Short mmCIF file of C-alpha atoms in Angstrom, two decimals:
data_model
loop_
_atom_site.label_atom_id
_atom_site.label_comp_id
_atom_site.label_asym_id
_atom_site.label_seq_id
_atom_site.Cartn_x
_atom_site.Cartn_y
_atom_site.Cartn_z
CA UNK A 31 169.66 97.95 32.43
CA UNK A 32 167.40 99.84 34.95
CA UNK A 33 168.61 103.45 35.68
CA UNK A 34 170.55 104.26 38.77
CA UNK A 35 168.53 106.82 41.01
CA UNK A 36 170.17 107.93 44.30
CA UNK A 37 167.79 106.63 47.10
CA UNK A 38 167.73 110.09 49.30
CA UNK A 39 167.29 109.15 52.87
CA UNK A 40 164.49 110.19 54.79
CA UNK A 41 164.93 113.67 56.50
CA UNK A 42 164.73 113.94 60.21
CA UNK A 43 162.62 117.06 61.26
CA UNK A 44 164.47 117.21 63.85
CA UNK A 45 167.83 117.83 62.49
CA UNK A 46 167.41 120.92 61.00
CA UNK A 47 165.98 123.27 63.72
CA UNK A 48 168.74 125.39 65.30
CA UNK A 49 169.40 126.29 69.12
CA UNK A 50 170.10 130.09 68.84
CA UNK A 51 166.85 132.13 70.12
CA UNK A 52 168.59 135.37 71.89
CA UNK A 53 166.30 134.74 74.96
CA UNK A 54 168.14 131.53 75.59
CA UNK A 55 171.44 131.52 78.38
CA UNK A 56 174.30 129.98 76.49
CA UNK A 57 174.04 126.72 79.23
CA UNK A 58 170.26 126.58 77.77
CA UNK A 59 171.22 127.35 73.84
CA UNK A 60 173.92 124.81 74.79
CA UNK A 61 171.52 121.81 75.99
CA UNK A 62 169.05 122.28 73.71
CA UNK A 63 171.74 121.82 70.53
CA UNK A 64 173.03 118.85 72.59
CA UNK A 65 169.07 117.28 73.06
CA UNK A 66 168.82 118.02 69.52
CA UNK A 67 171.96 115.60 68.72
CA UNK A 68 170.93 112.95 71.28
CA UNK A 69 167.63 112.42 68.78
CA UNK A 70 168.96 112.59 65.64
CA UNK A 71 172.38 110.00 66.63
CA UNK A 72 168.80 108.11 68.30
CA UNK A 73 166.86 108.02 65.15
CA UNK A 74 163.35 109.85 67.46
CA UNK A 75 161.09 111.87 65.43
CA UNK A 76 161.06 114.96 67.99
CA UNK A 77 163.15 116.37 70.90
CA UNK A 78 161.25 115.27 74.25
CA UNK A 79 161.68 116.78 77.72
CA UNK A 80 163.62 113.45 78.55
CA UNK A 81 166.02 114.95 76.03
CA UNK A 82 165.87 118.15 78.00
CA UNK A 83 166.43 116.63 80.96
CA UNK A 84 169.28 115.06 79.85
CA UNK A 85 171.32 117.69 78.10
CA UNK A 86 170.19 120.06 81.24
CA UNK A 87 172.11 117.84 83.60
CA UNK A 88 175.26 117.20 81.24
CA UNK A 89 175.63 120.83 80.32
CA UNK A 90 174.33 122.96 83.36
CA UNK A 91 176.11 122.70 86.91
CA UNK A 92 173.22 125.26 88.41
CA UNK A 93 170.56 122.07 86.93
CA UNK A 94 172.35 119.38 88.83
CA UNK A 95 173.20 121.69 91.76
CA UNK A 96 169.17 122.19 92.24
CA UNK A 97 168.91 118.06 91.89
CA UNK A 98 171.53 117.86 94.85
CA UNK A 99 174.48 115.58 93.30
CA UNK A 100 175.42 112.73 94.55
CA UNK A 101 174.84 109.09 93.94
CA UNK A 102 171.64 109.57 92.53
CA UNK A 103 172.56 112.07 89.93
CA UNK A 104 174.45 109.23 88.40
CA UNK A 105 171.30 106.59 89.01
CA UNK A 106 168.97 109.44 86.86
CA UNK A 107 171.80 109.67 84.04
CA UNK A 108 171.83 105.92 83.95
CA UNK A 109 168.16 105.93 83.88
CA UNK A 110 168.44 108.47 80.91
CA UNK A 111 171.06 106.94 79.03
CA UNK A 112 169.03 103.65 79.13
CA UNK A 113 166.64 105.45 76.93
CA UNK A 114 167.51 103.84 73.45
CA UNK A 115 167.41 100.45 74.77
CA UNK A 116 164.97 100.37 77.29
CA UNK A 117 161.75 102.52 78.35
CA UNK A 118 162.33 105.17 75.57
CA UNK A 119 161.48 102.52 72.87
CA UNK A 120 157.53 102.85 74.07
CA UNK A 121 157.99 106.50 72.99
CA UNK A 122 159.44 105.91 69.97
CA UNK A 123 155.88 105.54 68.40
CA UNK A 124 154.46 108.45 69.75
CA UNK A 125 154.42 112.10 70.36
CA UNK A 126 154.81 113.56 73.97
CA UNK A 127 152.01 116.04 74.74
CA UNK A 128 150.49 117.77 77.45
CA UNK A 129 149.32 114.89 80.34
CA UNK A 130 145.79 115.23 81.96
CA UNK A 131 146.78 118.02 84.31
CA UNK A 132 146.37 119.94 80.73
CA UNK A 133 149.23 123.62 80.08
CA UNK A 134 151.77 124.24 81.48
CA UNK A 135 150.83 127.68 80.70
CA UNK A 136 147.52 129.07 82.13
CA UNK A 137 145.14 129.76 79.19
CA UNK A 138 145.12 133.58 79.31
CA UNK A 139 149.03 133.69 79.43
CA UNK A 140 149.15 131.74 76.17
CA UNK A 141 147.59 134.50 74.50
CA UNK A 142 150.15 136.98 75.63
CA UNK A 143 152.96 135.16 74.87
CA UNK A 144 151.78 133.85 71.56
CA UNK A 145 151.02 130.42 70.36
CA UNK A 146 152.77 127.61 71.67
CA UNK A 147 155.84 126.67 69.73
CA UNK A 148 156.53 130.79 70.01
CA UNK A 149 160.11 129.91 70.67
CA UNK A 150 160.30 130.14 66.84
CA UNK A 151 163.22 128.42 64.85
CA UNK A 152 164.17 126.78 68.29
CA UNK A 153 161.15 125.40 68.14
CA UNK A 154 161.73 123.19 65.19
CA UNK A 155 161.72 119.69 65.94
CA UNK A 156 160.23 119.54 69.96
CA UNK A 157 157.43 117.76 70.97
CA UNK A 158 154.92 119.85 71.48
CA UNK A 159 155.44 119.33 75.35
CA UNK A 160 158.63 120.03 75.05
CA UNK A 161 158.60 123.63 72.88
CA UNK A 162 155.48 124.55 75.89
CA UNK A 163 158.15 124.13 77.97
CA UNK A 164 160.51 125.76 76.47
CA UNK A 165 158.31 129.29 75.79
CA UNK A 166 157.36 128.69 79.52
CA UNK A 167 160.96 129.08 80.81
CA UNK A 168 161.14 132.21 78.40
CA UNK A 169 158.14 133.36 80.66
CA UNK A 170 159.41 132.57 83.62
CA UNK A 171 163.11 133.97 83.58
CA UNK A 172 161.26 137.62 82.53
CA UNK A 173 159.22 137.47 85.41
CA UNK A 174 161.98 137.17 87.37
CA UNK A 175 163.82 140.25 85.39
CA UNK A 176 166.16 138.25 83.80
CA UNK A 177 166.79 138.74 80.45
CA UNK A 178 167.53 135.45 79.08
CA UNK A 179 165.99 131.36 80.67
CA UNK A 180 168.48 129.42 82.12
CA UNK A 181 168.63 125.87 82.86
CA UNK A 182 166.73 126.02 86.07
CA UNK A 183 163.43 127.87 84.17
CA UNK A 184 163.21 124.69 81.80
CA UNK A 185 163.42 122.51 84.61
CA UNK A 186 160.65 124.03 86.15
CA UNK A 187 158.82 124.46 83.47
CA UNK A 188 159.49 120.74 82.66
CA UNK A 189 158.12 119.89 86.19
CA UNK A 190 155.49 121.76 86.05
CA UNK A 191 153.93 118.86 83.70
CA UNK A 192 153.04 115.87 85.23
CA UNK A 193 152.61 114.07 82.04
CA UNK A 194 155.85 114.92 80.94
CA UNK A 195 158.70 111.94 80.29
CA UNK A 196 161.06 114.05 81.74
CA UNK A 197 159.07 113.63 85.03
CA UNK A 198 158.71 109.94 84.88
CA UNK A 199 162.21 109.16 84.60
CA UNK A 200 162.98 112.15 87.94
CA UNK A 201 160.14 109.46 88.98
CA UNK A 202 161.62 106.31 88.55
CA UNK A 203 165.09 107.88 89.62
CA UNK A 204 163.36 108.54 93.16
CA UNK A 205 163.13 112.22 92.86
CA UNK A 206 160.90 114.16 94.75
CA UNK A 207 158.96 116.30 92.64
CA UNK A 208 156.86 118.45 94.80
CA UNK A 209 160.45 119.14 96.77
CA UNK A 210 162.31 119.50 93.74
CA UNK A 211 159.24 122.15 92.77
CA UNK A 212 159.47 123.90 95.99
CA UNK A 213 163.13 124.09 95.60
CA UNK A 214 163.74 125.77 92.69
CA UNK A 215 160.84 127.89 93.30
CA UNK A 216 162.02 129.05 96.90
CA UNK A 217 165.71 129.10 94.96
CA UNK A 218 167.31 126.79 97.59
CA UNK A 219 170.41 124.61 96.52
CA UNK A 220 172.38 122.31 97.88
CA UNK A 221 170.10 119.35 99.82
CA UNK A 222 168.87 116.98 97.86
CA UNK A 223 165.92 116.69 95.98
CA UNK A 224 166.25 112.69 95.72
CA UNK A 225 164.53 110.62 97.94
CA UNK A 226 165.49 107.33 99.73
#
């Protein structure tokens, strides 16, 4: 008779960061728990900014309010929740990172801030994209005088990164990036930032 061992399944990484880094909004603290869940339930190795994206738009109004509503809010959530059967299984093998167009955080800002992935415990699990981002919105929202990011600094910071996934499904959805930039940098809401 062979002993019985328990078989322990393998741990996700991403499953055990947590969501509560005081310079986080709630609506922020809030998406990133619920991006965290979306991975694990999806069996991905890290939280991506398509992950982001997603819990941004389910979980902060002011996010979708800066994408302009409508009928093609609901074509980019389809085009997100198609990730774990359709273009999201290319990314299953591999780890988002910064595209070609290099930071999102100019090189002598990263030194004042600290190392990416700063974001500490929050940190836990991101792509390394994603946790850029992430310290980035930090950044932003205290130039601005705010004490804590909000929704709208991760989405900029998220399209602030061509490479990012996040940016190729607001892509494929017909978004207009450079608008949607100049949007939530000039602060205007209400038109939309889809196009056709």
């Amino acid at each position: 008779m062979q002993p019985r061992t328990s078989r322990l399944p393998l741990q996700n990484p991403v499953a055990h960061g947590t969501d509560d880094d005081p310079r986080l909004a709630a609506e922020l603290s809030a998406a990133l728990a619920a991006a965290r869940r979306r991975a694990v339930r999806d069996g991905d190795r890290q939280i991506d900014t398509a992950h982001l994206l997603h819990s941004l738009l389910e979980q902060d109004p002011q996010v979708r309010t800066v994408l302009g509503g409508g009928p093609q809010l609901a074509r980019l959530l389809g085009y997100l929740v198609q990730r774990s059967i359709g273009y999201g299984l290319r990314w299953q093998s591999g780890v988002e990172h910064a595209g070609d167009a290099g930071s999102l955080l100019p090189v002598g800002l990263v030194g004042a801030v600290g190392a990416v992935g700063a974001v500490g415990a929050v940190g836990d699990g991101l792509s390394p994209l994603a946790a850029e981002a992430l310290e980035h919105a930090c950044v932003r929202a205290e130039r601005r005088g705010a004490r804590t990011a909000g929704g709208v600094d991760l989405l900029a910071a998220i399209v602030a990164e061509p490479g990012a996934r996040a940016v190729e499904v607001l892509d494929h959805a017909a978004v207009d990036i450079p608008e949607l930039r100049a949007r939530i940098d000039d602060g205007t809401e209400g038109a939309s930032a889809f196009t056709g």
